[in-house]
mmCIF file of C-alpha atoms and ligand atoms in Angstrom:
data_model
loop_
_atom_site.group_PDB
_atom_site.id
_atom_site.type_symbol
_atom_site.label_atom_id
_atom_site.label_comp_id
_atom_site.label_asym_id
_atom_site.label_seq_id
_atom_site.Cartn_x
_atom_site.Cartn_y
_atom_site.Cartn_z
ATOM 1 C CA MET A 24 10.582 19.304 13.789
ATOM 2 C CA TYR A 25 8.798 17.143 11.667
ATOM 3 C CA ASP A 26 7.843 17.906 8.097
ATOM 4 C CA LEU A 27 4.486 18.353 7.343
ATOM 5 C CA LYS A 28 4.471 20.414 4.065
ATOM 6 C CA GLY A 29 1.665 20.435 1.956
ATOM 7 C CA LYS A 30 -0.574 18.499 4.256
ATOM 8 C CA ALA A 31 -3.664 19.655 5.915
ATOM 9 C CA ALA A 32 -4.917 18.990 9.496
ATOM 10 C CA LEU A 33 -7.864 19.518 11.363
ATOM 11 C CA VAL A 34 -7.757 20.131 15.210
ATOM 12 C CA THR A 35 -10.899 20.040 17.389
ATOM 13 C CA GLY A 36 -10.852 21.999 20.586
ATOM 14 C CA ALA A 37 -7.868 24.017 19.091
ATOM 15 C CA GLY A 38 -9.754 27.452 19.912
ATOM 16 C CA LYS A 39 -8.008 28.384 23.349
ATOM 17 C CA LYS A 40 -3.947 29.181 23.664
ATOM 18 C CA THR A 41 -4.000 27.597 27.025
ATOM 19 C CA GLY A 42 -5.230 24.034 25.431
ATOM 20 C CA ILE A 43 -3.091 21.325 24.344
ATOM 21 C CA GLY A 44 -5.244 21.921 20.996
ATOM 22 C CA PHE A 45 -4.075 25.045 20.268
ATOM 23 C CA ALA A 46 -0.288 23.587 21.432
ATOM 24 C CA VAL A 47 -1.068 20.836 18.550
ATOM 25 C CA ALA A 48 -2.098 23.321 16.082
ATOM 26 C CA GLU A 49 1.116 25.571 16.770
ATOM 27 C CA LYS A 50 3.370 22.817 15.981
ATOM 28 C CA LEU A 51 1.668 21.463 13.141
ATOM 29 C CA ALA A 52 1.813 25.007 11.549
ATOM 30 C CA ALA A 53 5.315 24.957 12.459
ATOM 31 C CA SER A 54 5.809 21.669 10.897
ATOM 32 C CA GLY A 55 4.522 23.373 7.879
ATOM 33 C CA ALA A 56 0.962 21.850 7.676
ATOM 34 C CA SER A 57 -1.986 24.135 6.865
ATOM 35 C CA VAL A 58 -4.346 23.688 10.093
ATOM 36 C CA VAL A 59 -8.381 23.606 10.881
ATOM 37 C CA ILE A 60 -8.648 25.261 14.068
ATOM 38 C CA ALA A 61 -12.096 23.593 15.327
ATOM 39 C CA ASP A 62 -13.884 24.920 18.560
ATOM 40 C CA LEU A 63 -17.479 25.727 19.891
ATOM 41 C CA GLY A 64 -16.451 29.298 18.957
ATOM 42 C CA GLY A 65 -19.897 31.331 18.832
ATOM 43 C CA GLN A 66 -22.057 28.085 20.718
ATOM 44 C CA PRO A 67 -20.242 27.906 23.865
ATOM 45 C CA ALA A 68 -21.400 24.417 25.752
ATOM 46 C CA GLN A 69 -24.508 24.554 28.071
ATOM 47 C CA GLY A 70 -23.607 23.363 31.765
ATOM 48 C CA GLY A 71 -19.753 23.113 31.460
ATOM 49 C CA GLU A 72 -17.266 24.685 33.750
ATOM 50 C CA VAL A 73 -14.397 25.194 31.894
ATOM 51 C CA ARG A 74 -13.780 28.122 29.505
ATOM 52 C CA THR A 75 -14.726 27.132 26.363
ATOM 53 C CA GLY A 76 -12.867 28.118 22.947
ATOM 54 C CA THR A 77 -14.420 31.615 21.626
ATOM 55 C CA ARG A 78 -15.158 32.955 18.364
ATOM 56 C CA ALA A 79 -12.535 35.927 18.885
ATOM 57 C CA GLU A 80 -9.971 33.608 20.130
ATOM 58 C CA MET A 81 -10.262 31.068 17.400
ATOM 59 C CA ASP A 82 -9.730 33.739 14.797
ATOM 60 C CA ALA A 83 -6.674 34.994 16.692
ATOM 61 C CA ILE A 84 -5.254 31.857 16.680
ATOM 62 C CA ALA A 85 -5.677 31.406 13.231
ATOM 63 C CA GLU A 86 -4.683 34.897 11.785
ATOM 64 C CA ASP A 87 -1.342 34.401 14.233
ATOM 65 C CA LEU A 88 -0.563 30.996 13.075
ATOM 66 C CA ALA A 89 -1.156 31.801 9.361
ATOM 67 C CA GLY A 90 1.299 34.889 10.228
ATOM 68 C CA ARG A 91 3.663 33.532 11.915
ATOM 69 C CA HIS A 92 4.053 29.796 10.216
ATOM 70 C CA GLY A 93 3.000 30.816 6.735
ATOM 71 C CA VAL A 94 0.716 28.204 6.031
ATOM 72 C CA ARG A 95 -2.980 28.225 5.660
ATOM 73 C CA THR A 96 -5.332 28.334 8.679
ATOM 74 C CA LEU A 97 -9.351 28.199 8.750
ATOM 75 C CA ALA A 98 -11.091 28.567 11.975
ATOM 76 C CA VAL A 99 -14.505 26.629 12.209
ATOM 77 C CA ASP A 100 -17.307 26.213 14.848
ATOM 78 C CA LEU A 101 -17.897 22.773 15.741
ATOM 79 C CA ASP A 102 -19.501 21.223 18.661
ATOM 80 C CA VAL A 103 -18.817 17.565 18.296
ATOM 81 C CA THR A 104 -22.251 16.567 19.679
ATOM 82 C CA SER A 105 -24.060 18.101 17.075
ATOM 83 C CA ALA A 106 -24.338 16.422 13.163
ATOM 84 C CA ASP A 107 -25.195 19.653 11.788
ATOM 85 C CA SER A 108 -22.523 21.585 13.263
ATOM 86 C CA ILE A 109 -20.257 18.362 12.000
ATOM 87 C CA THR A 110 -21.726 18.367 8.767
ATOM 88 C CA ALA A 111 -21.548 22.622 8.345
ATOM 89 C CA MET A 112 -18.016 22.268 9.557
ATOM 90 C CA MET A 113 -16.989 19.793 6.844
ATOM 91 C CA ASP A 114 -18.893 21.942 4.159
ATOM 92 C CA ARG A 115 -16.244 24.926 5.074
ATOM 93 C CA VAL A 116 -13.214 22.133 5.147
ATOM 94 C CA ARG A 117 -14.066 20.981 1.656
ATOM 95 C CA GLU A 118 -14.519 24.641 0.250
ATOM 96 C CA GLY A 119 -11.038 25.480 1.474
ATOM 97 C CA PHE A 120 -9.032 22.087 1.266
ATOM 98 C CA GLU A 121 -8.922 19.274 -1.165
ATOM 99 C CA ARG A 122 -8.012 16.511 1.524
ATOM 100 C CA VAL A 123 -7.381 16.291 5.096
ATOM 101 C CA ASP A 124 -4.127 14.375 6.056
ATOM 102 C CA VAL A 125 -3.851 14.624 9.799
ATOM 103 C CA LEU A 126 -6.990 14.849 12.362
ATOM 104 C CA VAL A 127 -6.249 15.264 15.716
ATOM 105 C CA ASN A 128 -9.387 14.701 18.231
ATOM 106 C CA ASN A 129 -8.553 16.557 21.059
ATOM 107 C CA ALA A 130 -11.840 18.421 22.131
ATOM 108 C CA GLY A 131 -13.078 17.191 25.936
ATOM 109 C CA ALA A 132 -14.847 18.277 28.360
ATOM 110 C CA THR A 133 -16.430 16.587 31.958
ATOM 111 C CA PHE A 134 -19.940 17.235 33.368
ATOM 112 C CA GLY A 135 -21.629 16.371 36.841
ATOM 113 C CA VAL A 136 -18.633 15.686 39.037
ATOM 114 C CA PRO A 137 -17.535 14.891 41.659
ATOM 115 C CA ASN A 138 -19.842 11.872 41.528
ATOM 116 C CA ALA A 139 -19.629 8.264 42.172
ATOM 117 C CA VAL A 140 -21.407 6.260 39.200
ATOM 118 C CA HIS A 141 -24.027 5.007 41.139
ATOM 119 C CA THR A 142 -25.344 8.440 41.786
ATOM 120 C CA TYR A 143 -24.285 9.816 38.803
ATOM 121 C CA ASP A 144 -27.117 12.935 37.132
ATOM 122 C CA GLU A 145 -28.307 10.949 34.000
ATOM 123 C CA ALA A 146 -27.895 13.811 31.714
ATOM 124 C CA ALA A 147 -24.358 14.653 32.593
ATOM 125 C CA TRP A 148 -23.551 11.350 32.296
ATOM 126 C CA MET A 149 -24.778 11.239 28.860
ATOM 127 C CA LYS A 150 -23.231 14.389 27.691
ATOM 128 C CA THR A 151 -20.027 13.418 28.856
ATOM 129 C CA ILE A 152 -19.627 10.538 27.189
ATOM 130 C CA ASP A 153 -21.371 12.272 23.966
ATOM 131 C CA VAL A 154 -18.304 14.585 24.148
ATOM 132 C CA ASN A 155 -15.705 12.512 24.708
ATOM 133 C CA LEU A 156 -16.486 9.066 22.737
ATOM 134 C CA HIS A 157 -19.044 9.670 20.511
ATOM 135 C CA GLY A 158 -17.668 13.037 19.360
ATOM 136 C CA VAL A 159 -14.827 10.996 18.230
ATOM 137 C CA PHE A 160 -16.615 8.969 16.299
ATOM 138 C CA ARG A 161 -18.699 11.533 14.930
ATOM 139 C CA VAL A 162 -15.900 13.706 13.430
ATOM 140 C CA THR A 163 -13.792 10.934 12.712
ATOM 141 C CA ARG A 164 -16.549 9.380 10.540
ATOM 142 C CA ALA A 165 -17.088 13.219 8.708
ATOM 143 C CA VAL A 166 -13.524 13.362 8.103
ATOM 144 C CA MET A 167 -12.671 10.258 6.870
ATOM 145 C CA PRO A 168 -13.975 10.840 2.936
ATOM 146 C CA MET A 169 -11.440 13.128 3.133
ATOM 147 C CA MET A 170 -8.496 11.329 4.342
ATOM 148 C CA ALA A 171 -10.069 8.030 1.894
ATOM 149 C CA GLY A 172 -7.152 5.998 0.271
ATOM 150 C CA GLY A 173 -4.464 7.847 2.598
ATOM 151 C CA PRO A 174 -1.739 8.312 3.577
ATOM 152 C CA GLY A 175 -3.299 9.515 6.848
ATOM 153 C CA SER A 176 -3.061 9.816 10.534
ATOM 154 C CA VAL A 177 -5.722 10.183 13.047
ATOM 155 C CA VAL A 178 -4.765 11.131 16.919
ATOM 156 C CA ASN A 179 -7.125 11.010 19.236
ATOM 157 C CA VAL A 180 -6.349 12.373 22.763
ATOM 158 C CA ALA A 181 -7.283 10.005 25.394
ATOM 159 C CA SER A 182 -6.077 10.007 29.135
ATOM 160 C CA ARG A 183 -4.237 8.306 31.802
ATOM 161 C CA ALA A 184 -8.235 8.434 33.331
ATOM 162 C CA GLY A 185 -8.799 5.942 30.597
ATOM 163 C CA LYS A 186 -6.485 3.467 31.688
ATOM 164 C CA VAL A 187 -6.301 4.030 35.603
ATOM 165 C CA PRO A 188 -10.102 4.603 37.287
ATOM 166 C CA PRO A 189 -10.139 8.016 38.930
ATOM 167 C CA LEU A 190 -12.253 8.947 41.699
ATOM 168 C CA PHE A 191 -15.450 10.460 41.217
ATOM 169 C CA ASN A 192 -15.262 11.020 37.356
ATOM 170 C CA GLY A 193 -16.315 7.948 35.938
ATOM 171 C CA ALA A 194 -18.036 9.265 32.875
ATOM 172 C CA TYR A 195 -14.659 10.712 31.314
ATOM 173 C CA ALA A 196 -12.894 7.401 32.443
ATOM 174 C CA VAL A 197 -15.533 5.015 30.964
ATOM 175 C CA ALA A 198 -15.218 7.633 27.574
ATOM 176 C CA LYS A 199 -11.730 7.678 27.567
ATOM 177 C CA ALA A 200 -11.292 4.068 28.046
ATOM 178 C CA GLY A 201 -13.744 4.174 24.750
ATOM 179 C CA VAL A 202 -11.584 5.979 22.428
ATOM 180 C CA ILE A 203 -8.724 3.938 23.192
ATOM 181 C CA MET A 204 -10.559 0.613 22.072
ATOM 182 C CA MET A 205 -11.876 2.793 19.013
ATOM 183 C CA THR A 206 -8.552 3.963 18.185
ATOM 184 C CA LYS A 207 -7.441 0.101 18.294
ATOM 185 C CA VAL A 208 -10.199 -1.031 15.924
ATOM 186 C CA MET A 209 -10.048 1.743 13.942
ATOM 187 C CA ALA A 210 -6.604 1.185 13.435
ATOM 188 C CA ARG A 211 -7.086 -2.260 12.260
ATOM 189 C CA GLU A 212 -10.377 -1.321 9.863
ATOM 190 C CA LEU A 213 -8.055 1.505 8.267
ATOM 191 C CA ALA A 214 -4.462 0.429 8.029
ATOM 192 C CA GLY A 215 -5.040 -1.049 4.434
ATOM 193 C CA GLN A 216 -5.440 2.082 3.541
ATOM 194 C CA GLY A 217 -2.387 3.411 4.696
ATOM 195 C CA ILE A 218 -4.290 5.187 7.557
ATOM 196 C CA ARG A 219 -2.581 4.974 10.964
ATOM 197 C CA VAL A 220 -4.685 5.720 14.146
ATOM 198 C CA ASN A 221 -3.138 6.324 17.466
ATOM 199 C CA ALA A 222 -4.104 7.615 20.923
ATOM 200 C CA VAL A 223 -2.315 9.580 23.533
ATOM 201 C CA CYS A 224 -3.028 9.128 27.072
ATOM 202 C CA PRO A 225 -1.839 12.530 28.995
ATOM 203 C CA GLY A 226 -1.448 12.882 32.850
ATOM 204 C CA GLN A 227 -1.384 15.806 34.603
ATOM 205 C CA ILE A 228 -1.051 18.625 31.956
ATOM 206 C CA SER A 229 -1.005 22.310 33.064
ATOM 207 C CA THR A 230 -4.354 23.286 31.256
ATOM 208 C CA ASP A 231 -7.780 25.733 32.430
ATOM 209 C CA LEU A 232 -9.095 21.430 32.516
ATOM 210 C CA GLU A 233 -6.526 20.348 35.152
ATOM 211 C CA ALA A 234 -6.768 23.464 37.387
ATOM 212 C CA TRP A 235 -10.325 23.313 37.383
ATOM 213 C CA ARG A 236 -9.836 19.372 38.165
ATOM 214 C CA PHE A 237 -7.513 20.319 41.482
ATOM 215 C CA ASP A 238 -9.988 23.276 42.324
ATOM 216 C CA LEU A 239 -12.963 21.065 42.358
ATOM 217 C CA GLU A 240 -11.542 17.808 44.189
ATOM 218 C CA ALA A 241 -9.884 20.257 46.550
ATOM 219 C CA ARG A 242 -13.177 21.435 47.742
ATOM 220 C CA PHE A 243 -14.243 17.576 47.522
ATOM 221 C CA LEU A 244 -11.612 16.199 49.915
ATOM 222 C CA GLY A 245 -11.667 19.681 52.281
ATOM 223 C CA THR A 246 -8.358 20.961 51.111
ATOM 224 C CA THR A 247 -6.673 23.270 49.011
ATOM 225 C CA ALA A 248 -6.281 23.118 45.079
ATOM 226 C CA GLU A 249 -2.275 23.415 45.817
ATOM 227 C CA ALA A 250 -2.051 21.040 48.151
ATOM 228 C CA ARG A 251 -4.147 18.565 45.534
ATOM 229 C CA LYS A 252 -1.573 19.576 42.867
ATOM 230 C CA ALA A 253 1.220 18.912 45.228
ATOM 231 C CA GLU A 254 -0.211 15.777 46.078
ATOM 232 C CA MET A 255 -0.767 14.389 42.292
ATOM 233 C CA VAL A 256 3.184 15.764 41.549
ATOM 234 C CA GLY A 257 4.254 13.776 44.535
ATOM 235 C CA THR A 258 2.935 10.581 42.140
ATOM 236 C CA ILE A 259 4.891 11.764 39.096
ATOM 237 C CA PRO A 260 8.638 10.512 39.065
ATOM 238 C CA LEU A 261 9.627 13.453 36.943
ATOM 239 C CA GLY A 262 8.466 15.239 39.572
ATOM 240 C CA ARG A 263 6.177 18.143 37.975
ATOM 241 C CA MET A 264 3.162 18.582 35.703
ATOM 242 C CA GLY A 265 3.571 18.439 31.767
ATOM 243 C CA ALA A 266 3.093 21.206 29.509
ATOM 244 C CA PRO A 267 0.639 21.117 26.833
ATOM 245 C CA ALA A 268 3.716 21.457 24.212
ATOM 246 C CA GLU A 269 5.168 18.310 25.716
ATOM 247 C CA VAL A 270 1.719 16.604 24.763
ATOM 248 C CA ALA A 271 2.134 18.241 21.066
ATOM 249 C CA ASP A 272 5.378 16.801 20.417
ATOM 250 C CA VAL A 273 4.427 13.353 20.688
ATOM 251 C CA ILE A 274 0.983 14.251 18.865
ATOM 252 C CA VAL A 275 2.983 15.705 15.761
ATOM 253 C CA PHE A 276 5.520 12.908 16.114
ATOM 254 C CA LEU A 277 2.642 10.599 15.419
ATOM 255 C CA ALA A 278 1.047 12.658 12.856
ATOM 256 C CA SER A 279 4.022 12.705 11.132
ATOM 257 C CA ASP A 280 5.832 10.025 8.665
ATOM 258 C CA ALA A 281 8.536 9.397 11.530
ATOM 259 C CA ALA A 282 5.749 7.404 13.330
ATOM 260 C CA SER A 283 5.140 5.525 10.028
ATOM 261 C CA TYR A 284 5.678 1.922 11.595
ATOM 262 C CA MET A 285 3.358 3.353 14.460
ATOM 263 C CA THR A 286 -0.519 2.499 14.692
ATOM 264 C CA GLY A 287 -2.945 1.382 17.265
ATOM 265 C CA GLN A 288 -0.934 2.803 19.977
ATOM 266 C CA ALA A 289 -2.054 4.164 23.344
ATOM 267 C CA VAL A 290 1.178 6.466 24.232
ATOM 268 C CA ASN A 291 1.481 7.394 27.879
ATOM 269 C CA ILE A 292 2.382 11.041 28.194
ATOM 270 C CA THR A 293 2.884 11.310 32.330
ATOM 271 C CA GLY A 294 5.758 11.791 33.194
ATOM 272 C CA GLY A 295 6.478 8.440 34.577
ATOM 273 C CA GLN A 296 3.166 8.294 36.229
ATOM 274 C CA LEU A 297 1.744 5.606 34.772
ATOM 275 C CA MET A 298 4.231 2.807 33.447
ATOM 276 C CA GLU A 299 2.751 -0.359 32.379
ATOM 277 C CA LEU A 300 4.542 -3.617 30.826
HETATM 278 P P1 LIG B 30 -9.362 22.304 27.976
HETATM 279 O O1 LIG B 30 -10.596 22.453 28.469
HETATM 280 O O2 LIG B 30 -8.331 23.535 27.979
HETATM 281 O O3 LIG B 30 -9.435 22.235 26.000
HETATM 282 C C1 LIG B 30 -10.611 21.261 26.036
HETATM 283 C C2 LIG B 30 -11.094 22.242 24.392
HETATM 284 O O4 LIG B 30 -12.380 21.134 23.833
HETATM 285 C C3 LIG B 30 -11.578 23.476 24.681
HETATM 286 O O5 LIG B 30 -11.048 24.380 23.582
HETATM 287 C C4 LIG B 30 -13.016 23.732 24.149
HETATM 288 O O6 LIG B 30 -13.838 25.054 23.578
HETATM 289 C C5 LIG B 30 -13.439 22.257 23.707
HETATM 290 N N1 LIG B 30 -14.498 21.728 23.758
HETATM 291 C C6 LIG B 30 -15.549 21.314 24.437
HETATM 292 N N2 LIG B 30 -16.518 20.834 24.328
HETATM 293 C C7 LIG B 30 -16.675 21.084 22.939
HETATM 294 C C8 LIG B 30 -17.589 20.436 22.099
HETATM 295 N N3 LIG B 30 -18.334 19.990 22.461
HETATM 296 N N4 LIG B 30 -17.541 20.500 20.442
HETATM 297 C C9 LIG B 30 -16.346 21.073 20.398
HETATM 298 N N5 LIG B 30 -15.285 21.546 21.173
HETATM 299 C C10 LIG B 30 -15.397 20.905 22.811
HETATM 300 O O7 LIG B 30 -8.901 21.149 28.282
HETATM 301 P P2 LIG B 30 -7.249 20.468 27.882
HETATM 302 O O8 LIG B 30 -6.746 19.943 29.042
HETATM 303 O O9 LIG B 30 -6.722 21.524 26.860
HETATM 304 O O10 LIG B 30 -7.613 18.974 27.089
HETATM 305 C C11 LIG B 30 -7.458 18.383 26.026
HETATM 306 C C12 LIG B 30 -7.993 17.111 25.542
HETATM 307 O O11 LIG B 30 -6.896 16.603 26.292
HETATM 308 C C13 LIG B 30 -9.376 16.802 26.164
HETATM 309 O O12 LIG B 30 -9.850 15.552 25.398
HETATM 310 C C14 LIG B 30 -8.737 16.289 27.517
HETATM 311 O O13 LIG B 30 -9.731 15.584 28.012
HETATM 312 C C15 LIG B 30 -7.521 15.669 27.233
HETATM 313 N N6 LIG B 30 -6.838 15.378 28.811
HETATM 314 C C16 LIG B 30 -6.271 16.750 29.203
HETATM 315 C C17 LIG B 30 -5.439 16.385 30.688
HETATM 316 C C18 LIG B 30 -4.902 17.689 31.189
HETATM 317 O O14 LIG B 30 -4.383 17.117 32.345
HETATM 318 N N7 LIG B 30 -5.031 18.857 31.104
HETATM 319 C C19 LIG B 30 -5.256 15.188 30.904
HETATM 320 C C20 LIG B 30 -5.431 14.019 30.069
HETATM 321 C C21 LIG B 30 -6.335 14.495 29.114
#
């Protein structure tokens, strides 16, 4: 457990109990940090196939974390593709908090898959890049004035797909690769202010997104979701899927002073599925 007492953290896409974002919010709160739970809430994404965080679930999460960990929480609507939504969120955050010490850019979604790049629907391509890449840019830009002068830590949730090309999920992969480079650029730009910027690259983690992906790939490949999952697990040296809490452990480490000499890194959390020099 890391000590984040007195710190304030903002986690995007944290409004669903099954997701990585919730697991991160839970561990941040357990480490003593106040947490802003930001998710789509009242404005579910158009065209998305994976369930999004609802207002009721976000409120329940905020109340639960505050009750169990004795920290301040705030559940606030956020669409990372909307500048107005980000402005409204920051107005709420400024009312409740003087600073933001930790930002976790976790919100993510894929549209228009499965598809090869050369046949991808243009609107779905743009939307996927908008959520996963430009969303990180917009939210980080909006939060930075509240982290100015540091110390602070930004953790971006990229993906193994940002390093190893997945099949027929090109916009997502391109966006996540962009997130990794944005992480490195920002790490250099902000180091002088004592703000560290890192990314994590999860592999196969058991969430709604991953279940949907196995189902989708199975239909595409003419097999079952169970068979597709077993095939993927067969490529993981540790021999199993990861849990959201196992990703959250690394994110909270990166957010904490225990990672005080780490910046500009893109840390793989893949059970050994991805090993690189
Ligand atoms: P999830 O689908 O369960 O959660 C994603 C969250 O983002 C949801 O709460 C959703 O409401 C929110 N969201 C979607 N669009 C949004 C928008 N426009 N504005 C604000 N919030 C929005 O997925 P999961 O698996 O928990 O994913 C979390 C992050 O981890 C994502 O960035 C994903 O790409 C990444 N990831 C997940 C992996 C996995 O195996 N599950 C592997 C690699 C990366």
